[in-house]
Coordinates of C-alpha atoms in Angstrom, one line a residue:
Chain A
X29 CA 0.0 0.0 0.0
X30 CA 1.6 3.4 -1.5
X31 CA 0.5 6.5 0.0
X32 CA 0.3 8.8 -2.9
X33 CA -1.1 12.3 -1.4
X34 CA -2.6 13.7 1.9
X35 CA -4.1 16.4 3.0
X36 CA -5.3 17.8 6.4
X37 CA -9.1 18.5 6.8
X38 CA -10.7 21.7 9.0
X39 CA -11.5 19.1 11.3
X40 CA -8.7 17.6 11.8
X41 CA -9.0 14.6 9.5
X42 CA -6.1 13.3 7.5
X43 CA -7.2 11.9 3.6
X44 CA -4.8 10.4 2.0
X45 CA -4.7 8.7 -1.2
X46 CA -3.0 5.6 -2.0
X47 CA -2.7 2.9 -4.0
X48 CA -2.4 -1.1 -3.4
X49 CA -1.3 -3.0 -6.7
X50 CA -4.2 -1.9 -9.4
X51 CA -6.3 -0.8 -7.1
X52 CA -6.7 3.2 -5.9
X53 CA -8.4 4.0 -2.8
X54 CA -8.8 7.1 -0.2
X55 CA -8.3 6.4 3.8
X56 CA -9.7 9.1 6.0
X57 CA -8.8 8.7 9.4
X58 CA -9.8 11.0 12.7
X59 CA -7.3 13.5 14.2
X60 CA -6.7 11.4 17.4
X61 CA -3.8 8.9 17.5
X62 CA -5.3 5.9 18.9
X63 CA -5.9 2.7 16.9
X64 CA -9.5 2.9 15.5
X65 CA -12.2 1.2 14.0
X66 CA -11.9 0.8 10.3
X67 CA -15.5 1.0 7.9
X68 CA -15.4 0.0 4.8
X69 CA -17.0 2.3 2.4
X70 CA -18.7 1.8 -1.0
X71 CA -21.1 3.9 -3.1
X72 CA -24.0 1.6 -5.0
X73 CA -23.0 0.3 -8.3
X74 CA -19.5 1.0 -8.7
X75 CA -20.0 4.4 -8.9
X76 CA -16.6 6.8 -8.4
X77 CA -14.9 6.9 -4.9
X78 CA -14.5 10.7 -5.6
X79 CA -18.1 11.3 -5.8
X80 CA -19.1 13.9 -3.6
X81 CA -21.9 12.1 -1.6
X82 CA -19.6 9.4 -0.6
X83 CA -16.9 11.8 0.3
X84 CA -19.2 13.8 2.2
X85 CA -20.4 10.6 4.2
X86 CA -16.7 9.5 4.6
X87 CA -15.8 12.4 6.2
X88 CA -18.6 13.0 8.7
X89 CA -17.8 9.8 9.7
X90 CA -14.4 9.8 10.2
X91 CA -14.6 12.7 11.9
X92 CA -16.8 10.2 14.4
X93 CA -13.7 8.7 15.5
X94 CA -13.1 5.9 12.6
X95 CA -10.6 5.0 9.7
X96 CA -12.6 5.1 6.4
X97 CA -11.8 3.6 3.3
X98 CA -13.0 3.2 -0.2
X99 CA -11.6 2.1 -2.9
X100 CA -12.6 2.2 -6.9
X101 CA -12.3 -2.1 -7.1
X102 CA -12.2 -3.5 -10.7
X103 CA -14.9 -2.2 -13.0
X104 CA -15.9 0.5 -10.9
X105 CA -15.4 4.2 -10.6
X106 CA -12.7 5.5 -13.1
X107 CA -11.5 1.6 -13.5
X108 CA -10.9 0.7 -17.2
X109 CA -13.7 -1.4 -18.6
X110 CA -14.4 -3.7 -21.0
X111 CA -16.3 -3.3 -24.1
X112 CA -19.1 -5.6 -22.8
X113 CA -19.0 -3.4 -19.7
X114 CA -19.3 -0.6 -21.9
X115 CA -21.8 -2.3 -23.6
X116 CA -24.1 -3.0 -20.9
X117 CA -23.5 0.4 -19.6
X118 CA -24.4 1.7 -22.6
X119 CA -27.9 -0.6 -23.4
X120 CA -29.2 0.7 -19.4
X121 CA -29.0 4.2 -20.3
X122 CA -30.7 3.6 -23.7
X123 CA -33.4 1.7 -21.7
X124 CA -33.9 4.2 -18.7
X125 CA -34.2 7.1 -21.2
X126 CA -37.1 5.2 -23.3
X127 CA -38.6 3.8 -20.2
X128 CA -38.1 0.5 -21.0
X129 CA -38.0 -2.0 -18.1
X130 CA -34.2 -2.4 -16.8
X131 CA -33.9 -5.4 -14.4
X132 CA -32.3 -7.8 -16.9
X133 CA -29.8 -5.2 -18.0
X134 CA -29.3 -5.0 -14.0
X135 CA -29.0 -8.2 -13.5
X136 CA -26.0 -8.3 -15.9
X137 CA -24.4 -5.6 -14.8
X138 CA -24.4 -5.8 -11.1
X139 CA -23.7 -9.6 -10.6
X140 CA -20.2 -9.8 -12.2
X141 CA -19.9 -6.1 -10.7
X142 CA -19.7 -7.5 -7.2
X143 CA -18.0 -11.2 -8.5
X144 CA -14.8 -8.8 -9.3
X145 CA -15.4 -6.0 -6.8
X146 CA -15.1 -8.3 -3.6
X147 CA -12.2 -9.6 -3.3
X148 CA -10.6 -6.8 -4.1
X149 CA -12.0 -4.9 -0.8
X150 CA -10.6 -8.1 1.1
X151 CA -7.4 -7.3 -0.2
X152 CA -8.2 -3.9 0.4
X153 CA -9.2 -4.9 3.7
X154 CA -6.0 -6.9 4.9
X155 CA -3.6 -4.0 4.0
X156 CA -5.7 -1.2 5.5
X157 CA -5.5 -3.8 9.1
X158 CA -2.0 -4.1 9.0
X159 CA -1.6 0.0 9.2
X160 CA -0.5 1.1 12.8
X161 CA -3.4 3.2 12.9
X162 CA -6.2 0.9 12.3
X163 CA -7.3 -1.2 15.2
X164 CA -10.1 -2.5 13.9
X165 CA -13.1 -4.1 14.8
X166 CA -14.2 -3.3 11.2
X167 CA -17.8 -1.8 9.6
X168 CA -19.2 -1.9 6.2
X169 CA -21.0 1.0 4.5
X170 CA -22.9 2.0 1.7
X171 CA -23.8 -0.2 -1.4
X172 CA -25.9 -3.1 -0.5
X173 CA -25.4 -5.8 -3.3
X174 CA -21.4 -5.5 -2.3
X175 CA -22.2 -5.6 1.1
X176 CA -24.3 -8.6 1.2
X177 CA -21.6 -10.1 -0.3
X178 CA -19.0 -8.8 1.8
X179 CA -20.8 -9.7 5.5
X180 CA -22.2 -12.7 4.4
X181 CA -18.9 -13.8 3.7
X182 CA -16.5 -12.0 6.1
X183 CA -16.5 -13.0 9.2
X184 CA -14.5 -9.5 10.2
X185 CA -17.3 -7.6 9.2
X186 CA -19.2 -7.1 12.3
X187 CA -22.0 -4.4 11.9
X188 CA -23.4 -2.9 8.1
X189 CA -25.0 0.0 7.3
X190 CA -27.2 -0.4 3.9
X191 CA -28.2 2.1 1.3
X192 CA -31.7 0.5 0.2
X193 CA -31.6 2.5 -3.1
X194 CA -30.0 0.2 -5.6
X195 CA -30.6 -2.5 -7.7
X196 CA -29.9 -6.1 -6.1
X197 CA -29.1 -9.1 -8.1
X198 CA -31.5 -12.0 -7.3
X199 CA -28.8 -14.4 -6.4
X200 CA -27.5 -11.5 -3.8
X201 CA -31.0 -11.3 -2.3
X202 CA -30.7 -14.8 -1.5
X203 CA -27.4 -14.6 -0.2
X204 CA -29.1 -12.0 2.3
X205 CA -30.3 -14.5 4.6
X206 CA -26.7 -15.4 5.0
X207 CA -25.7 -11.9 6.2
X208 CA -25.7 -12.0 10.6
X209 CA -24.2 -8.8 12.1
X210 CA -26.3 -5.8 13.3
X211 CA -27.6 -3.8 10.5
X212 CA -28.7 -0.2 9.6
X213 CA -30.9 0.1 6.2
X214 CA -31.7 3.4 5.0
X215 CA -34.7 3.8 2.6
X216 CA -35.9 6.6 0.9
X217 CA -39.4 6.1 0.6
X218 CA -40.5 7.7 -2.8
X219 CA -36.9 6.5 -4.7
X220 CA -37.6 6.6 -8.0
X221 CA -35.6 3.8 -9.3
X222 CA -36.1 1.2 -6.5
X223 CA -39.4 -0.2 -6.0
X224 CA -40.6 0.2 -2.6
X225 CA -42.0 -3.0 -1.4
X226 CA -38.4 -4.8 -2.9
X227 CA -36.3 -3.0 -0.7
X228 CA -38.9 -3.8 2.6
X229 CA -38.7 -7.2 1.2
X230 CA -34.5 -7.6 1.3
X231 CA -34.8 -6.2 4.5
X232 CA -37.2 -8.9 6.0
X233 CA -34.9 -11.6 4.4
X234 CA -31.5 -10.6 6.2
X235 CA -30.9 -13.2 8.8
X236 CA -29.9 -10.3 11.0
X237 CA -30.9 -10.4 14.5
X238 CA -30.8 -6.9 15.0
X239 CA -31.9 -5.3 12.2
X240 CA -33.0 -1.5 11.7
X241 CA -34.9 0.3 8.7
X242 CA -34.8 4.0 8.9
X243 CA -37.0 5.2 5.7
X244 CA -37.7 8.6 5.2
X245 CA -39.7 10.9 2.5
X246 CA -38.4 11.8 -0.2
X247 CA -36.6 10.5 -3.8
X248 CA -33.2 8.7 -4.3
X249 CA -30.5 11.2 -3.0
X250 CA -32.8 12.5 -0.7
X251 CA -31.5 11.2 2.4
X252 CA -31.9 13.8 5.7
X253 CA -28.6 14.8 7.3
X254 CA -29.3 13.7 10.6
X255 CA -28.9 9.7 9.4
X256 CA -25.5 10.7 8.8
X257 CA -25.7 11.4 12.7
X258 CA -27.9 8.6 13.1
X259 CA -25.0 6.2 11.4
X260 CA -22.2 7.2 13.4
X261 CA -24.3 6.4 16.5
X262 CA -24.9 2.7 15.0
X263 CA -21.4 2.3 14.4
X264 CA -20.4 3.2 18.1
X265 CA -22.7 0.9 19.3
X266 CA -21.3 -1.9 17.7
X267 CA -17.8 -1.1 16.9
X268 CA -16.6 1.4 20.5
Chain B
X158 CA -54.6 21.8 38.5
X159 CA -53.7 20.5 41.9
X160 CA -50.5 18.5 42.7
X161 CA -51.0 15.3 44.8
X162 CA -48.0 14.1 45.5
X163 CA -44.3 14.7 44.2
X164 CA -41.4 13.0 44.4
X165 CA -37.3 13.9 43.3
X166 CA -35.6 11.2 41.1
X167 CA -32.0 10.1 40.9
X168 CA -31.3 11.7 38.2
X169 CA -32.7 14.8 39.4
X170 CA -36.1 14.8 37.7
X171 CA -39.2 15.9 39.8
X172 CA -42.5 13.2 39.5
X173 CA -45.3 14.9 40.1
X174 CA -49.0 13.5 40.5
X175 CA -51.8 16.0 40.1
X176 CA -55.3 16.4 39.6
X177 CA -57.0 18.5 36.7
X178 CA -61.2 18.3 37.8
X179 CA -61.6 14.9 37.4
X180 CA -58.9 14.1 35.4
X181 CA -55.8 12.3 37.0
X182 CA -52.0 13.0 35.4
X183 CA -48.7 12.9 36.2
X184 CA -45.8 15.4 35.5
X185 CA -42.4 14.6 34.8
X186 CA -39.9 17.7 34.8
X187 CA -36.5 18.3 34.4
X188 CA -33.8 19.2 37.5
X189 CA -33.2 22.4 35.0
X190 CA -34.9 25.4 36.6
X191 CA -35.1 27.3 32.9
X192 CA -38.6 26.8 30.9
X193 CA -38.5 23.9 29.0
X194 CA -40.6 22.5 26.3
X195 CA -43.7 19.9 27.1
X196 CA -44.0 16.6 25.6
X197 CA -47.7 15.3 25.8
X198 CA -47.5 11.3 26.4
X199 CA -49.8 8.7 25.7
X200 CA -50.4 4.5 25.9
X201 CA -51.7 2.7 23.0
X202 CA -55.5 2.5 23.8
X203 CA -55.7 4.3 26.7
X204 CA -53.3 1.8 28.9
X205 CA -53.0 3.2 32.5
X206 CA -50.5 6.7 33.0
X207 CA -48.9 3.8 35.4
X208 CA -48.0 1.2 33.0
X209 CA -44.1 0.6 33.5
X210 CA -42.9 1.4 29.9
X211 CA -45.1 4.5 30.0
X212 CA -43.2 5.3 33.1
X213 CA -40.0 4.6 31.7
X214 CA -40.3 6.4 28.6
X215 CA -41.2 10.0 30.2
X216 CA -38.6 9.6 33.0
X217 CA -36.0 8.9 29.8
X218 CA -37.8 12.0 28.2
X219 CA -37.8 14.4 31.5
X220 CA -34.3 13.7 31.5
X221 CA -33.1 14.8 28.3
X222 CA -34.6 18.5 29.0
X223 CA -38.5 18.6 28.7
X224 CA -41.3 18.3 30.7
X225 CA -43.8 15.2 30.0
X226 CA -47.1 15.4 31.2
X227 CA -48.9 12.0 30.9
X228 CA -53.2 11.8 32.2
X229 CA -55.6 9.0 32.4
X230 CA -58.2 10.3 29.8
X231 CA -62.0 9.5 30.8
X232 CA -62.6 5.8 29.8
X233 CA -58.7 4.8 30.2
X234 CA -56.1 3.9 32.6
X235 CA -58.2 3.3 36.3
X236 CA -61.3 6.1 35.1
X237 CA -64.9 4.4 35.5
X238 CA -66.2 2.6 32.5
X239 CA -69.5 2.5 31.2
X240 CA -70.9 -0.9 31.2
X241 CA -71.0 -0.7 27.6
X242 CA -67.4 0.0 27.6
X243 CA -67.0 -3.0 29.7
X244 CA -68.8 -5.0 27.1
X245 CA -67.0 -4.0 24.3
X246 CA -63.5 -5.1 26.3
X247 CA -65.0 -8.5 26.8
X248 CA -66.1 -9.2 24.1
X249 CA -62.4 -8.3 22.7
X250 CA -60.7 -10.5 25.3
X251 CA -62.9 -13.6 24.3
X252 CA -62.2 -12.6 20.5
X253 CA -58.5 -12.7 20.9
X254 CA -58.9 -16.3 23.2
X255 CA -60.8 -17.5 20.6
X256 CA -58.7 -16.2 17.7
X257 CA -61.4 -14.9 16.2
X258 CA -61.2 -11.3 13.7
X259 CA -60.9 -8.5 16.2
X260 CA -61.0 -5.4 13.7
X261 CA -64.7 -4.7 13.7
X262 CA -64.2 -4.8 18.4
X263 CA -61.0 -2.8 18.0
X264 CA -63.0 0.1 15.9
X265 CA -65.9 0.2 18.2
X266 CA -63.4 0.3 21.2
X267 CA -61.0 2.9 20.2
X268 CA -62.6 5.7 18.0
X269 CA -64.9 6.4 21.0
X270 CA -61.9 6.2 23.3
X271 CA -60.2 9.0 21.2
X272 CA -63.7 10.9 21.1
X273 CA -63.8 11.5 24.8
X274 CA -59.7 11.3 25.5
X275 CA -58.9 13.9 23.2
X276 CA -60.8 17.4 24.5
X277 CA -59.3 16.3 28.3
X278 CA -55.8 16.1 26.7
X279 CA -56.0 19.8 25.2
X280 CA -58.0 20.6 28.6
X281 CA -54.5 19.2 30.4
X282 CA -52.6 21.5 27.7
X283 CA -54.0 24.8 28.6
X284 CA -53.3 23.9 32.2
X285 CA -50.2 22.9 31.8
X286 CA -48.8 25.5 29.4
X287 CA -49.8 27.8 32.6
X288 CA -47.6 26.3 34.7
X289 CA -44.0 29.0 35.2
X290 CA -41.5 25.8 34.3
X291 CA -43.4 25.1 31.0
X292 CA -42.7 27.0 28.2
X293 CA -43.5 25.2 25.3
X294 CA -43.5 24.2 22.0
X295 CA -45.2 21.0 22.6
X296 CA -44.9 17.7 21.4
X297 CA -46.5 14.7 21.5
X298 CA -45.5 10.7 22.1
X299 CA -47.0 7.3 21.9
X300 CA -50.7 6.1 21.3
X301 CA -51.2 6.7 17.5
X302 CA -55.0 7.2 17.0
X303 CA -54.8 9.6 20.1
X304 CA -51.9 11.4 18.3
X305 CA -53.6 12.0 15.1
X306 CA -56.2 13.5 16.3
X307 CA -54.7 15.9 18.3
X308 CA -51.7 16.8 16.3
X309 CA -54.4 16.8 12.5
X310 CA -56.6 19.6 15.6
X311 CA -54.1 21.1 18.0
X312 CA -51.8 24.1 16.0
X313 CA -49.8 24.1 19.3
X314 CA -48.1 20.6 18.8
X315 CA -45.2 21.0 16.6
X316 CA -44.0 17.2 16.6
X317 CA -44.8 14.0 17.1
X318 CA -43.8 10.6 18.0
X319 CA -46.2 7.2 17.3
X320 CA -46.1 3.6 18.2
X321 CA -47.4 2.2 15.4
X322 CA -48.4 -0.8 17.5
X323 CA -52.1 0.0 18.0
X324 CA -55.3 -0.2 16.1
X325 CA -56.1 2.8 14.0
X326 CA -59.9 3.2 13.3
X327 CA -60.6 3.6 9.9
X328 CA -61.8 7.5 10.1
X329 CA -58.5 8.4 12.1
X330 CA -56.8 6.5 9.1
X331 CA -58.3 9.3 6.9
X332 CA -57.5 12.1 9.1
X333 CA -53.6 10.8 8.8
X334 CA -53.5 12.9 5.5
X335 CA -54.2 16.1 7.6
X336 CA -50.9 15.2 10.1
X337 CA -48.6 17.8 8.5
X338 CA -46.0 18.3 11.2
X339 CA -42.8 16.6 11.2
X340 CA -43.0 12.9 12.5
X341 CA -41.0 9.8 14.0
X342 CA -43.1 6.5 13.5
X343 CA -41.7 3.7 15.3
X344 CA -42.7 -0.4 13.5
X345 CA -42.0 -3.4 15.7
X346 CA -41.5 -6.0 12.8
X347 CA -43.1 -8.7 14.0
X348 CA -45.7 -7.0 15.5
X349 CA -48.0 -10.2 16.8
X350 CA -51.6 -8.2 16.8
X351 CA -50.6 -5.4 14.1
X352 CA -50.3 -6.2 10.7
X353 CA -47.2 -4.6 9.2
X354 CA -48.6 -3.7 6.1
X355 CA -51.5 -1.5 7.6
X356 CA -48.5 0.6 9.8
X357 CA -46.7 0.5 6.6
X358 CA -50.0 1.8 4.6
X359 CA -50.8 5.1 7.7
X360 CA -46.9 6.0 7.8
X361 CA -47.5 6.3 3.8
X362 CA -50.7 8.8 4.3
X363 CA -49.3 11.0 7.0
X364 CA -49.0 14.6 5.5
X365 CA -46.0 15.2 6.8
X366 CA -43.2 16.6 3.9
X367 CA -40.7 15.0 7.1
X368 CA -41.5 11.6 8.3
X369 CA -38.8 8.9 9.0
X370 CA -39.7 5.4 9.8
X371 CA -37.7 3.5 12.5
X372 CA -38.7 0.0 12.4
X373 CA -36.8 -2.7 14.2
X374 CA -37.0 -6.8 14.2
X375 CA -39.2 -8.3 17.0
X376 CA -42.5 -8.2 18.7
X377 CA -44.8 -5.5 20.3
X378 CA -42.9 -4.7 23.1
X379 CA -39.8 -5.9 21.5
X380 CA -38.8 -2.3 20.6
X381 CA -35.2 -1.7 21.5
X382 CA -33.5 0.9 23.9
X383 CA -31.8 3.1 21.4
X384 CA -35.3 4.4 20.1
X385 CA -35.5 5.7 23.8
X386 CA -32.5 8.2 22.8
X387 CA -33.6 8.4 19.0
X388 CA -36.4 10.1 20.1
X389 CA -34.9 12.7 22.3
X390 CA -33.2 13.4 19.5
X391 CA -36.0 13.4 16.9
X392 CA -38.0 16.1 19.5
X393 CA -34.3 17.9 20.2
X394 CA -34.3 18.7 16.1
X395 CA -37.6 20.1 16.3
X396 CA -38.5 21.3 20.0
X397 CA -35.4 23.0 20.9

């Protein structure tokens, strides 16, 4: 892992840029010098790692008192792709714009999405451990088809926070019931992309014994600021 | 409005029983001398100002800075009953032995109950609002149908809080729509005598442009601690 640039936040928070073979990511950790928690952090579908959502949400939390990472893993972000990549890419945006149902194209695009994204963030994950100032336990957050995958499968993964707002591969909805730790799913009730009564239905399938749904009004990037709030205050109950 | 009895907590909160005419509350206040604002409390279908969560609840409430103000309406808590009210209870009790549809026992239990709860709770309000150590806004917490009434009727109470655990008549369902100010709905999951959709269904017709939905795994009384502090929070955004 090659730290490639840093820079100091207002509120003390260090981001740093680095890379790790292929793979570029961005660690933001708190100002304090303590070992910390780490929380892994992904945006739904691959999207870029410098968007400025995730960055946003990265920093709030951080600022919480944990080490944040995200990286762009194969496919995603500004990740070269391949021409049926490109392809598919290009057939969903065709579809959306003529209103033309889009769950196949989904399908094919988010499955093999999460096949090559995962174990990158496990390699991801076993470097960003080994830093002096990572103590883990460790958190997921953000995109829920890589997350499924992710806790279902990682037994280091302890607590997830869910974005509800994004297409799941059927196979991943299965794998839900797999998926144990304490979760937090946001849901924005009126998202125009997502049908409603799929996203209550992943939710009742997570094998989960704790399990939260905070929904509120509103469309897709809607979200209030106070579940940034209410997010840290998950994390610290499972992670401090 | 005549205190009874009054009694200091640990944690510095003053329990006060009082007497309104006929009408039997209790006052919760905060060791703060300063004004503070008052949180109107209320138990699914009109369960006793006694009940031990009730009690719980307001003392958790008191203690984060407000003053919570709880009655037994006429026809609930330990208030006479008329012997048609006792009827109705019965045959609700041998419905629920027997397994048998309780909707149609439910809606001619509670819409009355809210009919001749509600004026005594605005009758409490004026009284209380009186009172040097109350300086409002006003909130409200708990029994749904109870809630929508006042909060659809009552300009004076800025935000609310409802258990959606608790039969809704079919008329208050209505008068959801006209339930514009900002609201916290809590969902038990598994709610045993609630079906999920119908809570799903009212937090949908609240007119509220803010309402966030905080459901959590388990059964009616399942609901777990952390709502206690969510809520302070919720009425902190909005009351203070």
């Amino acid at each position: 892992m090659q730290f490639t640039s840093e820079q100091r936040l207002d509120d003390g928070v260090l981001e740093r840029e680095f890379t790790l073979g292929e793979i570029p990511g961005t660690l933001w950790t708190p100002g304090s010098a303590a070992p910390v928690p780490l929380i892994l952090m992904a945006h739904n579908n691959g999207l870029p790692k410098k968007d400025g959502r995730l960055v946003a949400r990265a920093r709030h939390t951080a600022a919480c008192g944990y080490a944040v990472a995200t990286i762009d893993a194969a496919g995603c972000g500004d990740r070269p792709r391949s021409a049926a990549d490109e392809q598919i890419r290009a057939d969903l945006r065709r579809a959306m714009q003529a209103g033309e149902p889009v769950d196949g194209i989904f399908e094919a695009l988010v499955g093999p999405l999460v096949e090559k994204a995962a174990p990158e963030w496990l390699t991801t994950l076993d470097a960003l451990l080994a830093l002096p100032e990572i103590g883990g336990p460790v958190g997921y957050s953000g995109w829920t088809a890589l997350g499924i995958r992710l806790a279902a499968s990682e037994p280091r993964i302890e607590a997830a926070g869910f974005f509800a707002g994004g297409y799941v591969p059927l196979a991943l909805r299965e794998e839900a019931r797999q998926v144990t730790v304490p979760l937090l799913v946001l849901l924005q009730w009126d998202d125009e992309g997502n049908p409603r009564q799929r996203a209550l239905d992943l939710f009742d399938s997570f094998g989960s014994k704790e399990k939260t749904l905070h929904a509120n009004l509103g469309g897709h990037t809607g979200t209030p600021w106070f579940e940034l709030e209410d997010g840290c205050r998950f994390l610290d109950r499972h992670l401090k």
